Coordinates of C-alpha atoms in Angstrom, one line a residue:
X12 CA 33.3 97.0 -21.6
X13 CA 34.2 98.7 -24.5
X14 CA 37.8 98.8 -25.5
X15 CA 37.2 102.2 -26.2
X16 CA 37.4 103.1 -22.8
X17 CA 40.8 101.2 -22.0
X18 CA 42.0 103.5 -24.8
X19 CA 41.0 106.8 -23.7
X20 CA 42.0 106.1 -20.3
X21 CA 45.2 105.0 -21.3
X22 CA 45.7 108.0 -23.9
X23 CA 45.0 110.7 -20.7
X24 CA 47.5 108.6 -19.3
X25 CA 50.3 108.8 -21.7
X26 CA 49.4 112.9 -22.2
X27 CA 49.6 113.3 -18.4
X28 CA 52.6 111.4 -17.4
X29 CA 54.7 113.6 -20.6
X30 CA 53.1 116.9 -19.2
X31 CA 54.5 115.8 -16.0
X32 CA 57.9 115.0 -17.0
X33 CA 58.3 118.1 -19.5
X34 CA 56.9 120.3 -16.5
X35 CA 59.3 118.9 -13.7
X36 CA 62.2 119.1 -15.7
X37 CA 61.5 122.9 -16.3
X38 CA 61.2 123.4 -12.7
X39 CA 57.6 123.8 -12.5
X40 CA 56.8 121.0 -10.1
X41 CA 53.1 122.8 -8.9
X42 CA 52.0 122.7 -12.5
X43 CA 53.3 119.0 -12.5
X44 CA 51.2 118.4 -9.9
X45 CA 48.1 120.1 -10.9
X46 CA 48.5 118.4 -14.7
X47 CA 48.1 115.0 -12.8
X48 CA 45.3 116.0 -10.8
X49 CA 43.7 117.4 -13.9
X50 CA 43.9 114.2 -15.6
X51 CA 43.2 112.1 -12.2
X52 CA 39.6 113.8 -12.5
X53 CA 39.2 113.6 -16.2
X54 CA 39.5 109.7 -15.8
X55 CA 36.7 109.7 -12.8
X56 CA 34.4 111.6 -15.0
X57 CA 34.9 109.1 -17.8
X58 CA 34.4 106.4 -15.5
X59 CA 31.7 108.1 -13.4
X60 CA 29.5 107.9 -16.9
X61 CA 30.4 104.3 -17.5
X62 CA 29.0 103.4 -13.8
X63 CA 25.7 105.3 -14.4
X64 CA 25.5 103.3 -17.6
X65 CA 26.0 100.2 -15.6
X66 CA 23.8 101.0 -12.7
X67 CA 20.9 102.0 -15.6
X68 CA 21.4 98.6 -17.4
X69 CA 21.5 96.7 -14.2
X70 CA 17.9 98.5 -13.2
X71 CA 16.6 97.4 -16.5
X72 CA 17.6 93.6 -16.4
X73 CA 16.1 93.6 -12.9
X74 CA 12.7 95.7 -13.7
X75 CA 13.7 98.1 -10.7

C-alpha cells in the first residue's frame, strides 16, 4: 500500500471537513451536505482504481 494514497484520502477529508464547517456556519446546510457527498464520491473513485489494480495484480500472480 502506498503512503501517498493515505495522504490523498486524508487531504480530501480535511478539505471536505473545512468546507463543511464553513458552509454550515454560513447557514448553507444543503451545500455542506452536497460537499460531503462529493468528497465521499472522490474517495470512492480513488479506492476503486486501487482495488482494480489489486485485482489485476492478483490475476497476474496466479495466472488467471
